[in-house]
Amino acid sequence: MAKPSPQTRTMVRDAVLDLLRDCGMTTVFGNPGSTELGFLDRWPSDFRYVLGLQEACVVGMADGHARATGNAAFVNLHSAAGVGHALGNIFTAFRNQAPLVITAGQQARSLLPNFPFLGASEAASFPRPYVKFSVEPARAEDVPAAIAQAYHVAMQKPWGPCFVSIPADDWTAPCHPVRARRVAGDVAPDPALLEEAARAIAAARRPVIVVGPEVDAEGAGAAMVALAERIGAPVLTSPFSSRLSFPEDHPLFAGFLAAAPQAVSEALMKHDLVLVIGAPVFTFHVKGEAEIFRSDIPIFHLTTDGASAASAPWGTSILGSLRLALPELVALLPEGRRDLPAPRPRPALPSASHPIPAAFLLHRLREAMSDDAILVEEAPSHRPAIQAQMPIRRWGSFFTMASGGLGYSLPGAVGVALARPGQRVVCLIGDGSMMYSPQALWTAVQHRLPLAVVVINNEGYGAMRSFGQVLQVRDVPGIDLPGLDFASLARAMGCPGRRVTRAEELDDALAEALAADGPMLVEVVVDAAVPTLYHKA
């Protein structure tokens, strides 16, 4: 069907649908209610509606889809209650820098002065400050333009979620169509500052590179590797990086920075220059003294995130697209003449025992996964063991949450699987995390997604146990989770599930899940030993 000309009047709903087609957002993630029915009426056949059974799942799925495709995902929530349910994962999407256009139904305009049922007071203020843009249009005819603006703001770096509240009777109002347009998403870095950074890097004798998730998000991985090889410096992953930051089998890869000031300083103070790329300077989780910020060691910081640049305690921040900045910096540098760092020692292979050590499970899972599988992870207490036993080698093959809020990774894995048809997705998740958004399994079943869900069951919030040791607190209530049966929970939603308690059962169960025609869950009961967090790099 031909699109109406800019002079032709159309309905808000039709103008929005044409806009979504122009923006490549024909997959809609939602949980419908009465205030959204005007949008959903006579649903077009060229759109896919992905139903989530709770709004946090809806936003998590959209987040995974957006990060896996590199394009904003469209979300349709139900009024203020739906936005409230979704807020935890809206916060996570903001920290993940996931581009989302989130819409929510509002009561009819004529009812709003009398505080109606399902009406949202100050709807645009509700999700702030964790959206980049938020509006309830003043007129029905302004809705399509507001959604277009939300899309373009979401896709400006750093990416992030935007919000539009839409009164229920706006969908059938007359309006002019929105004209398709393009908005540049990249900003070039300051050439003079890049030259200054290049001179300092060339003069340094012992530089080090710290890399974060923006590199993978921009598709700048190859340029990042070329830069590291030109410099010839060791590369560390930034604290809490939510994507692959540098191939973990590369000779220059030197490990992971912990989110503790003292640990970061001890790792970096032996160098005479620090180059931070695509990450804050730095993300911390525990308090302490960061001697690096009181030293004279220069820090050069390349990022797309103006807030991150402004908040850095020390150094020179260079704002701009990494896709543009990294090749330019490579061109400014002389050929590397530094000796390569010593190879990073690899951990010993874990042994089978009873109860199953978490490290053994992770090693066997890595061995069982195909080379093109994608890992989505939410097992924070096992992060050091995951990093040791499951090295990530391929750009675009690892996602986790940057916020610390639980309940993201299972729906996020569903969204990734929808975005990457034909690729096996593995969701590796802790037992505590699993209970935040288990409804996402139902959506995976409905779409027959090739999703293997591996639940690490240590009968508790392992991160809290470990963090208690860091803070030297004891007898904390509310961190033990006995009596959960995840395999039965999966089967109740139509997803095959197996429970593994012995090491000799593990390989068979993992192989079955990784070959299943659709989703499958494997629950592995592991040793409840408390892991050590915030280790040195």
Coordinates of C-alpha atoms in Angstrom, one line a residue:
M1 CA 0.0 0.0 0.0
A2 CA 1.3 3.4 -1.0
K3 CA 2.2 5.8 1.8
P4 CA 0.1 9.0 2.1
S5 CA 1.9 12.2 1.1
P6 CA 2.8 14.7 3.7
Q7 CA -0.3 16.8 2.7
T8 CA -2.7 13.9 3.2
R9 CA -4.5 13.4 6.5
T10 CA -4.4 10.0 8.1
M11 CA -5.1 8.4 11.5
V12 CA -2.5 8.5 14.4
R13 CA -2.4 4.7 14.4
D14 CA -1.7 4.4 10.7
A15 CA 1.0 7.1 10.9
V16 CA 2.7 5.4 13.8
L17 CA 2.7 2.0 12.0
D18 CA 4.2 3.5 8.9
L19 CA 6.8 5.2 11.1
L20 CA 7.7 1.9 12.8
R21 CA 8.1 0.3 9.4
D22 CA 10.5 3.1 8.3
C23 CA 12.5 2.7 11.5
G24 CA 12.8 -1.1 11.2
M25 CA 10.7 -1.7 14.4
T26 CA 8.2 -4.2 13.2
T27 CA 8.7 -6.4 16.2
V28 CA 6.6 -5.1 19.1
F29 CA 7.2 -6.3 22.7
G30 CA 4.1 -5.9 24.9
N31 CA 1.6 -6.8 27.5
P32 CA -1.7 -5.4 26.4
G33 CA -4.4 -3.7 28.4
S34 CA -7.5 -1.7 27.7
T35 CA -5.7 1.6 27.1
E36 CA -3.6 0.0 24.3
L37 CA -6.5 -1.6 22.3
G38 CA -6.7 1.3 19.8
F39 CA -3.1 0.6 18.8
L40 CA -3.6 -3.1 18.6
D41 CA -6.9 -3.1 16.6
R42 CA -6.7 -5.1 13.4
W43 CA -3.1 -5.9 13.9
P44 CA -1.1 -5.8 10.6
S45 CA 0.3 -9.0 9.2
D46 CA 3.8 -7.6 8.6
F47 CA 4.3 -6.9 12.4
R48 CA 5.3 -9.5 15.0
Y49 CA 3.8 -9.0 18.5
V50 CA 5.9 -10.7 21.2
L51 CA 3.8 -11.2 24.4
G52 CA 5.5 -11.1 27.8
L53 CA 3.5 -12.2 30.8
Q54 CA 4.9 -9.4 33.0
E55 CA 6.1 -6.0 32.0
A56 CA 9.7 -6.4 33.4
C57 CA 10.0 -9.4 31.0
V58 CA 8.7 -7.2 28.2
V59 CA 11.3 -4.6 28.6
G60 CA 14.1 -7.2 29.2
M61 CA 13.2 -9.0 26.0
A62 CA 13.2 -5.7 24.1
D63 CA 16.5 -4.7 25.6
G64 CA 18.1 -8.0 24.5
H65 CA 16.6 -7.6 21.0
A66 CA 17.9 -4.0 20.7
R67 CA 21.4 -4.8 21.8
A68 CA 21.6 -7.8 19.5
T69 CA 20.3 -6.0 16.4
G70 CA 21.8 -2.5 17.0
N71 CA 18.4 -0.9 16.4
A72 CA 15.9 0.4 18.8
A73 CA 13.1 -2.0 19.9
F74 CA 9.5 -0.9 20.3
V75 CA 7.8 -1.6 23.7
N76 CA 4.0 -1.2 24.4
L77 CA 3.2 -1.2 28.2
H78 CA -0.1 -0.9 30.0
S79 CA -0.6 2.4 31.7
A80 CA 1.1 3.5 34.9
A81 CA 0.9 0.1 36.6
G82 CA 2.7 -1.5 33.6
V83 CA 5.4 1.1 33.7
G84 CA 5.8 0.5 37.4
H85 CA 6.2 -3.2 36.9
A86 CA 8.8 -2.5 34.2
L87 CA 10.9 0.1 36.0
G88 CA 13.6 -2.3 37.2
N89 CA 14.4 -3.3 33.7
I90 CA 14.0 0.2 32.4
F91 CA 16.8 1.2 34.8
T92 CA 18.8 -1.8 33.5
A93 CA 18.2 -0.7 29.9
F94 CA 19.4 2.7 30.8
R95 CA 22.6 1.3 32.3
N96 CA 23.0 -1.2 29.4
Q97 CA 22.7 1.7 26.9
A98 CA 20.0 -0.2 25.1
P99 CA 18.0 1.8 22.6
L100 CA 14.3 1.4 23.3
V101 CA 11.1 3.3 22.4
I102 CA 8.8 2.6 25.3
T103 CA 5.1 3.6 25.0
A104 CA 2.4 3.2 27.6
G105 CA -1.3 3.6 27.4
Q106 CA -2.9 6.5 29.2
Q107 CA -6.6 7.1 29.9
A108 CA -8.7 9.1 27.5
R109 CA -7.9 12.8 27.6
S110 CA -11.4 13.8 28.5
L111 CA -11.2 11.7 31.7
L112 CA -7.8 12.8 33.0
P113 CA -9.0 15.9 35.1
N114 CA -11.0 13.5 37.4
F115 CA -8.2 11.0 38.2
P116 CA -9.8 8.1 36.4
F117 CA -9.2 4.4 36.8
L118 CA -5.9 3.5 35.1
G119 CA -5.0 7.2 34.7
A120 CA -1.4 8.1 35.1
S121 CA -0.7 11.3 37.0
E122 CA 2.4 13.1 35.5
A123 CA 3.0 10.1 33.2
A124 CA 6.1 11.6 31.6
S125 CA 7.8 12.0 35.0
F126 CA 7.2 8.5 36.1
P127 CA 10.2 6.7 34.4
R128 CA 12.7 9.7 34.9
P129 CA 15.6 9.9 35.3
Y130 CA 16.2 6.5 33.7
V131 CA 15.0 7.5 30.2
K132 CA 16.8 9.9 27.8
F133 CA 13.5 11.5 26.7
S134 CA 10.0 11.4 28.1
V135 CA 6.8 13.1 27.0
E136 CA 3.0 12.9 26.9
P137 CA 2.1 14.8 23.7
A138 CA 0.0 17.9 24.2
R139 CA -2.3 16.9 21.3
A140 CA -3.3 13.6 19.8
E141 CA -2.0 14.7 16.4
D142 CA 1.5 15.1 17.9
V143 CA 1.8 11.4 18.9
P144 CA 3.6 10.2 15.7
A145 CA 6.1 13.0 15.8
A146 CA 6.8 12.3 19.5
I147 CA 7.5 8.7 18.7
A148 CA 9.8 9.7 15.9
Q149 CA 11.7 12.0 18.2
A150 CA 11.9 9.2 20.8
Y151 CA 13.4 6.9 18.2
H152 CA 16.1 9.4 17.1
V153 CA 17.0 10.3 20.7
A154 CA 17.2 6.6 21.6
M155 CA 19.6 6.0 18.7
Q156 CA 21.9 9.0 19.6
K157 CA 25.0 7.7 21.4
P158 CA 25.1 6.8 24.2
W159 CA 22.0 4.7 23.3
G160 CA 19.2 4.4 25.8
P161 CA 15.5 4.1 26.4
C162 CA 12.9 6.8 25.7
F163 CA 9.3 7.1 26.8
V164 CA 6.0 8.3 25.3
S165 CA 2.7 8.2 27.1
I166 CA -0.3 7.9 24.7
P167 CA -3.9 8.6 25.8
A168 CA -6.3 5.8 24.7
D169 CA -8.4 7.9 22.3
D170 CA -5.4 9.4 20.5
W171 CA -5.0 6.4 18.1
T172 CA -8.1 7.2 16.0
A173 CA -7.5 11.0 15.8
P174 CA -6.6 12.6 12.5
C175 CA -3.0 13.7 11.8
H176 CA -0.5 14.3 9.1
P177 CA 1.9 11.4 8.5
V178 CA 5.5 11.6 9.7
R179 CA 8.0 12.0 6.9
A180 CA 10.9 9.5 6.9
R181 CA 14.2 11.1 7.7
R182 CA 17.7 10.2 8.8
V183 CA 19.6 11.5 11.8
A184 CA 23.4 10.9 12.1
G185 CA 24.2 8.7 15.0
D186 CA 28.0 9.3 15.2
V187 CA 29.9 12.3 16.4
A188 CA 33.6 12.7 15.4
P189 CA 36.2 13.1 18.2
D190 CA 38.4 16.2 18.6
P191 CA 41.4 15.7 16.3
A192 CA 43.7 17.8 18.4
L193 CA 42.9 15.7 21.5
L194 CA 43.5 12.5 19.5
E195 CA 46.9 13.8 18.4
E196 CA 47.7 14.6 22.0
A197 CA 46.7 11.1 23.1
A198 CA 48.8 9.6 20.3
R199 CA 51.9 11.5 21.3
A200 CA 51.5 10.4 25.0
I201 CA 50.9 6.8 24.1
A202 CA 53.9 6.7 21.8
A203 CA 56.1 8.2 24.5
A204 CA 54.9 5.8 27.2
R205 CA 57.1 2.8 28.1
R206 CA 54.5 0.8 30.0
P207 CA 51.0 1.7 28.8
V208 CA 47.9 -0.3 29.6
I209 CA 44.5 -0.4 28.0
V210 CA 41.1 -0.7 29.8
V211 CA 38.2 -1.6 27.5
G212 CA 34.5 -1.5 28.1
P213 CA 31.2 -2.5 26.4
E214 CA 30.9 0.5 24.1
V215 CA 33.4 -1.1 21.7
D216 CA 31.2 -4.1 21.0
A217 CA 28.0 -2.0 20.9
E218 CA 29.5 0.1 18.1
G219 CA 30.8 -2.8 16.1
A220 CA 34.3 -1.5 16.6
G221 CA 35.9 -4.7 17.7
A222 CA 38.3 -5.1 14.8
A223 CA 39.5 -1.5 15.2
M224 CA 40.0 -2.1 18.9
V225 CA 42.2 -5.2 18.3
A226 CA 44.2 -3.3 15.7
L227 CA 44.8 -0.4 18.1
A228 CA 45.9 -2.8 20.9
E229 CA 48.3 -4.5 18.6
R230 CA 49.7 -1.2 17.3
I231 CA 50.4 -0.1 20.9
G232 CA 51.5 -3.5 22.1
A233 CA 50.1 -3.0 25.5
P234 CA 48.2 -5.4 27.8
V235 CA 44.4 -5.1 27.7
L236 CA 42.1 -5.3 30.8
T237 CA 38.3 -5.5 30.7
S238 CA 36.6 -2.7 32.7
P239 CA 34.7 -3.4 35.8
F240 CA 31.1 -4.8 35.2
S241 CA 31.5 -4.7 31.4
S242 CA 28.1 -5.9 30.0
R243 CA 29.5 -7.1 26.7
L244 CA 32.7 -8.6 25.3
S245 CA 35.3 -5.9 25.6
F246 CA 38.3 -7.7 24.1
P247 CA 38.8 -11.2 22.8
E248 CA 39.7 -13.2 25.9
D249 CA 42.0 -15.6 24.0
H250 CA 44.1 -12.8 22.4
P251 CA 47.8 -12.7 23.6
L252 CA 47.4 -9.1 24.8
F253 CA 44.4 -9.9 27.0
A254 CA 45.4 -9.5 30.6
G255 CA 42.3 -10.1 32.6
F256 CA 39.4 -8.3 34.4
L257 CA 39.4 -5.3 36.6
A258 CA 37.5 -5.7 39.9
A259 CA 35.0 -3.0 40.9
A260 CA 37.0 -2.0 43.9
P261 CA 39.1 1.2 44.1
Q262 CA 42.2 -0.4 45.6
A263 CA 42.2 -3.4 43.3
V264 CA 41.9 -1.1 40.2
S265 CA 44.8 1.1 41.5
E266 CA 47.0 -1.9 42.2
A267 CA 46.4 -3.2 38.7
L268 CA 47.1 0.1 37.0
M269 CA 49.8 1.9 39.1
K270 CA 52.6 -0.2 37.6
H271 CA 52.0 1.4 34.3
D272 CA 53.0 4.9 33.1
L273 CA 49.8 5.6 31.0
V274 CA 46.2 4.3 31.1
L275 CA 44.0 4.4 28.0
V276 CA 40.4 3.8 28.8
I277 CA 38.1 3.0 25.9
G278 CA 34.4 2.6 25.9
A279 CA 33.9 2.5 29.7
P280 CA 33.7 4.8 32.7
V281 CA 36.7 5.8 34.7
F282 CA 35.9 3.6 36.7
T283 CA 32.8 1.7 37.9
F284 CA 33.1 0.8 41.6
H285 CA 30.9 -1.3 43.9
V286 CA 32.8 -1.0 47.2
K287 CA 34.3 2.0 48.8
G288 CA 38.1 2.5 49.2
E289 CA 41.0 4.6 48.2
A290 CA 41.8 4.9 44.5
E291 CA 45.5 6.0 44.5
I292 CA 45.5 6.1 40.7
F293 CA 43.5 9.3 40.8
R294 CA 46.0 11.0 43.1
S295 CA 49.0 9.9 40.9
D296 CA 50.6 11.7 38.0
I297 CA 49.9 8.7 35.7
P298 CA 48.0 10.2 32.7
I299 CA 44.6 8.7 31.8
F300 CA 43.2 9.2 28.3
H301 CA 39.5 8.3 28.0
L302 CA 37.6 7.6 24.8
T303 CA 33.9 7.4 25.1
T304 CA 30.5 8.2 23.5
D305 CA 29.0 9.0 26.9
G306 CA 29.2 12.7 27.9
A307 CA 28.0 12.0 31.5
S308 CA 30.8 9.4 31.9
A309 CA 33.4 11.8 30.6
A310 CA 32.2 14.6 32.9
S311 CA 32.2 12.4 36.0
A312 CA 35.7 11.0 35.5
P313 CA 37.9 12.0 38.5
W314 CA 41.1 12.4 36.5
G315 CA 42.4 12.4 33.0
T316 CA 41.6 13.7 29.5
S317 CA 38.2 12.5 28.1
I318 CA 37.7 12.5 24.3
L319 CA 34.0 12.4 23.3
G320 CA 33.1 10.8 20.0
S321 CA 32.2 7.6 18.2
L322 CA 34.6 4.8 18.8
R323 CA 33.9 3.6 15.3
L324 CA 35.6 6.9 14.1
A325 CA 38.1 7.4 16.9
L326 CA 39.8 4.1 17.0
P327 CA 41.0 3.9 13.3
E328 CA 42.1 7.5 13.5
L329 CA 44.1 6.9 16.6
V330 CA 45.7 3.8 15.0
A331 CA 46.7 6.0 12.0
L332 CA 48.4 8.5 14.3
L333 CA 50.5 6.0 16.2
P334 CA 53.9 4.6 15.0
E335 CA 54.3 0.9 14.6
G336 CA 54.5 -0.8 18.0
R337 CA 58.0 -1.7 19.2
R338 CA 57.2 -2.9 22.7
D339 CA 57.7 -6.4 23.9
L340 CA 54.5 -8.4 24.2
P341 CA 53.4 -9.0 27.8
A342 CA 53.9 -12.5 29.3
P343 CA 51.1 -14.9 28.5
R344 CA 48.2 -14.8 31.0
P345 CA 48.2 -17.9 33.1
R346 CA 45.2 -20.1 32.5
P347 CA 43.4 -21.7 35.5
A348 CA 43.7 -25.4 36.1
L349 CA 40.9 -27.6 34.8
P350 CA 38.3 -28.2 37.5
S351 CA 37.6 -31.7 38.7
A352 CA 34.3 -33.4 39.2
S353 CA 33.1 -34.0 42.7
H354 CA 30.0 -34.1 44.8
P355 CA 28.4 -31.6 45.3
I356 CA 29.2 -30.3 41.8
P357 CA 31.7 -27.4 41.9
A358 CA 30.4 -24.4 40.0
A359 CA 33.7 -24.2 38.1
F360 CA 33.3 -27.7 36.8
L361 CA 29.8 -26.9 35.5
L362 CA 31.1 -23.8 33.7
H363 CA 34.0 -25.7 32.2
R364 CA 31.7 -28.5 30.9
L365 CA 29.2 -25.9 29.5
R366 CA 31.9 -24.1 27.6
E367 CA 33.1 -27.4 26.1
A368 CA 29.6 -28.3 25.1
M369 CA 28.7 -24.9 23.4
S370 CA 29.1 -24.5 19.7
D371 CA 31.5 -21.8 18.4
D372 CA 28.6 -19.6 17.3
A373 CA 26.6 -19.8 20.4
I374 CA 25.6 -16.6 22.3
L375 CA 25.9 -16.4 26.1
V376 CA 23.6 -14.3 28.1
E377 CA 24.6 -14.3 31.8
E378 CA 23.2 -13.3 35.2
A379 CA 25.0 -15.2 37.9
P380 CA 26.9 -12.4 39.6
S381 CA 28.3 -14.5 42.5
H382 CA 29.9 -16.9 39.9
R383 CA 31.3 -14.1 37.7
P384 CA 35.0 -14.8 38.6
A385 CA 34.5 -18.5 37.8
I386 CA 32.7 -17.7 34.5
Q387 CA 35.6 -15.4 33.5
A388 CA 38.1 -18.1 34.3
Q389 CA 36.3 -21.1 32.7
M390 CA 34.3 -19.5 29.8
P391 CA 36.5 -17.2 27.9
I392 CA 34.5 -15.1 25.3
R393 CA 36.3 -14.9 22.0
R394 CA 33.8 -13.6 19.4
W395 CA 32.3 -10.1 19.2
G396 CA 28.5 -10.0 19.7
S397 CA 28.4 -13.3 21.5
F398 CA 28.1 -12.2 25.2
F399 CA 25.5 -10.0 27.0
T400 CA 24.9 -9.4 30.7
M401 CA 23.3 -6.5 32.7
A402 CA 25.3 -3.4 33.7
S403 CA 22.9 -2.3 36.4
G404 CA 23.2 -4.9 39.1
G405 CA 19.4 -5.3 39.1
L406 CA 18.3 -8.9 38.8
G407 CA 15.6 -10.2 36.4
Y408 CA 17.2 -9.1 33.1
S409 CA 19.0 -11.9 31.6
L410 CA 16.3 -14.6 31.0
P411 CA 14.0 -12.2 29.1
G412 CA 17.1 -10.6 27.6
A413 CA 18.1 -14.0 26.2
V414 CA 14.7 -14.4 24.7
G415 CA 15.1 -11.0 23.0
V416 CA 18.6 -12.0 21.7
A417 CA 17.2 -15.3 20.4
L418 CA 14.4 -13.5 18.5
A419 CA 17.0 -11.1 17.0
R420 CA 19.5 -13.8 16.0
P421 CA 17.4 -16.6 14.4
G422 CA 19.3 -19.8 13.8
Q423 CA 21.9 -19.2 16.5
R424 CA 21.8 -21.1 19.8
V425 CA 21.5 -18.9 22.8
V426 CA 22.5 -20.0 26.3
C427 CA 21.1 -18.2 29.3
L428 CA 23.4 -18.9 32.3
I429 CA 21.5 -17.7 35.4
G430 CA 21.6 -18.0 39.2
D431 CA 18.8 -19.4 41.2
G432 CA 18.0 -16.1 42.8
S433 CA 18.1 -14.3 39.5
M434 CA 15.8 -16.9 37.9
M435 CA 12.9 -16.1 40.2
Y436 CA 12.7 -12.5 39.1
S437 CA 11.4 -13.1 35.5
P438 CA 10.7 -16.8 35.1
Q439 CA 7.6 -15.9 32.9
A440 CA 10.0 -15.3 30.0
L441 CA 10.2 -19.1 29.6
W442 CA 6.6 -19.1 28.4
T443 CA 7.4 -16.6 25.6
A444 CA 10.4 -18.8 24.6
V445 CA 8.1 -21.8 24.3
Q446 CA 5.6 -19.9 22.2
H447 CA 8.2 -18.9 19.7
R448 CA 10.1 -22.2 19.8
L449 CA 13.4 -20.4 20.4
P450 CA 16.7 -22.4 20.4
L451 CA 17.4 -21.3 24.0
A452 CA 19.2 -23.4 26.6
V453 CA 18.6 -22.1 30.1
V454 CA 21.2 -23.3 32.7
V455 CA 20.3 -22.5 36.3
I456 CA 23.1 -22.6 38.8
N457 CA 21.3 -23.6 42.0
N458 CA 23.4 -22.9 45.2
E459 CA 20.2 -22.4 47.2
G460 CA 20.8 -18.8 47.9
Y461 CA 21.9 -15.3 46.9
G462 CA 25.6 -16.2 46.5
A463 CA 26.6 -12.6 45.8
M464 CA 25.1 -11.6 49.1
R465 CA 27.0 -14.3 50.9
S466 CA 30.3 -13.2 49.3
F467 CA 29.6 -9.5 49.7
G468 CA 28.9 -10.2 53.4
Q469 CA 32.5 -11.4 53.6
V470 CA 33.8 -8.2 51.9
L471 CA 31.9 -6.1 54.4
Q472 CA 32.6 -8.4 57.3
V473 CA 29.0 -8.8 58.3
R474 CA 27.4 -12.0 59.7
D475 CA 24.1 -13.7 60.3
V476 CA 22.3 -11.8 57.5
P477 CA 18.7 -12.9 57.0
G478 CA 16.9 -13.4 53.7
I479 CA 19.8 -14.8 51.6
D480 CA 19.0 -18.6 51.6
L481 CA 16.6 -20.0 49.0
P482 CA 15.8 -23.7 49.9
G483 CA 13.1 -25.7 48.3
L484 CA 13.0 -24.3 44.7
D485 CA 12.5 -26.8 41.8
F486 CA 13.3 -25.0 38.6
A487 CA 12.9 -28.1 36.3
S488 CA 9.3 -28.4 37.5
L489 CA 8.7 -24.7 37.1
A490 CA 9.9 -24.9 33.5
R491 CA 7.7 -27.9 32.7
A492 CA 4.7 -26.0 34.1
M493 CA 5.2 -23.5 31.3
G494 CA 5.6 -26.1 28.6
C495 CA 9.5 -26.0 28.6
P496 CA 11.3 -29.3 29.1
G497 CA 13.4 -29.3 32.3
R498 CA 16.0 -31.6 33.9
R499 CA 17.5 -31.4 37.3
V500 CA 21.2 -32.5 37.7
T501 CA 22.7 -33.3 41.1
R502 CA 25.6 -35.5 40.1
A503 CA 28.6 -34.7 37.9
E504 CA 28.2 -37.8 35.8
E505 CA 24.7 -36.6 34.7
L506 CA 25.9 -33.2 33.6
D507 CA 27.3 -33.7 30.1
D508 CA 24.2 -35.6 28.9
A509 CA 21.8 -32.9 30.2
L510 CA 23.8 -30.1 28.6
A511 CA 24.1 -31.8 25.3
E512 CA 20.3 -32.4 25.3
A513 CA 19.5 -28.8 26.0
L514 CA 22.0 -27.5 23.4
A515 CA 20.4 -29.7 20.7
A516 CA 16.8 -29.2 21.7
D517 CA 14.3 -28.1 19.1
G518 CA 13.1 -25.2 21.2
P519 CA 13.9 -24.0 24.7
M520 CA 15.0 -26.4 27.5
L521 CA 16.1 -25.7 31.1
V522 CA 18.8 -27.6 33.0
E523 CA 19.0 -27.0 36.7
V524 CA 22.3 -27.9 38.2
V525 CA 22.6 -28.1 42.0
V526 CA 26.1 -26.9 42.9
D527 CA 28.3 -26.6 45.9
A528 CA 27.2 -23.7 48.0
A529 CA 30.8 -22.6 48.8
V530 CA 31.0 -18.8 48.9
P531 CA 33.1 -17.5 46.0
T532 CA 35.5 -14.6 46.3
L533 CA 34.5 -11.4 44.6
Y534 CA 36.6 -8.3 43.9
H535 CA 39.8 -10.3 43.4
K536 CA 42.8 -8.5 41.8
A537 CA 43.1 -8.5 38.1

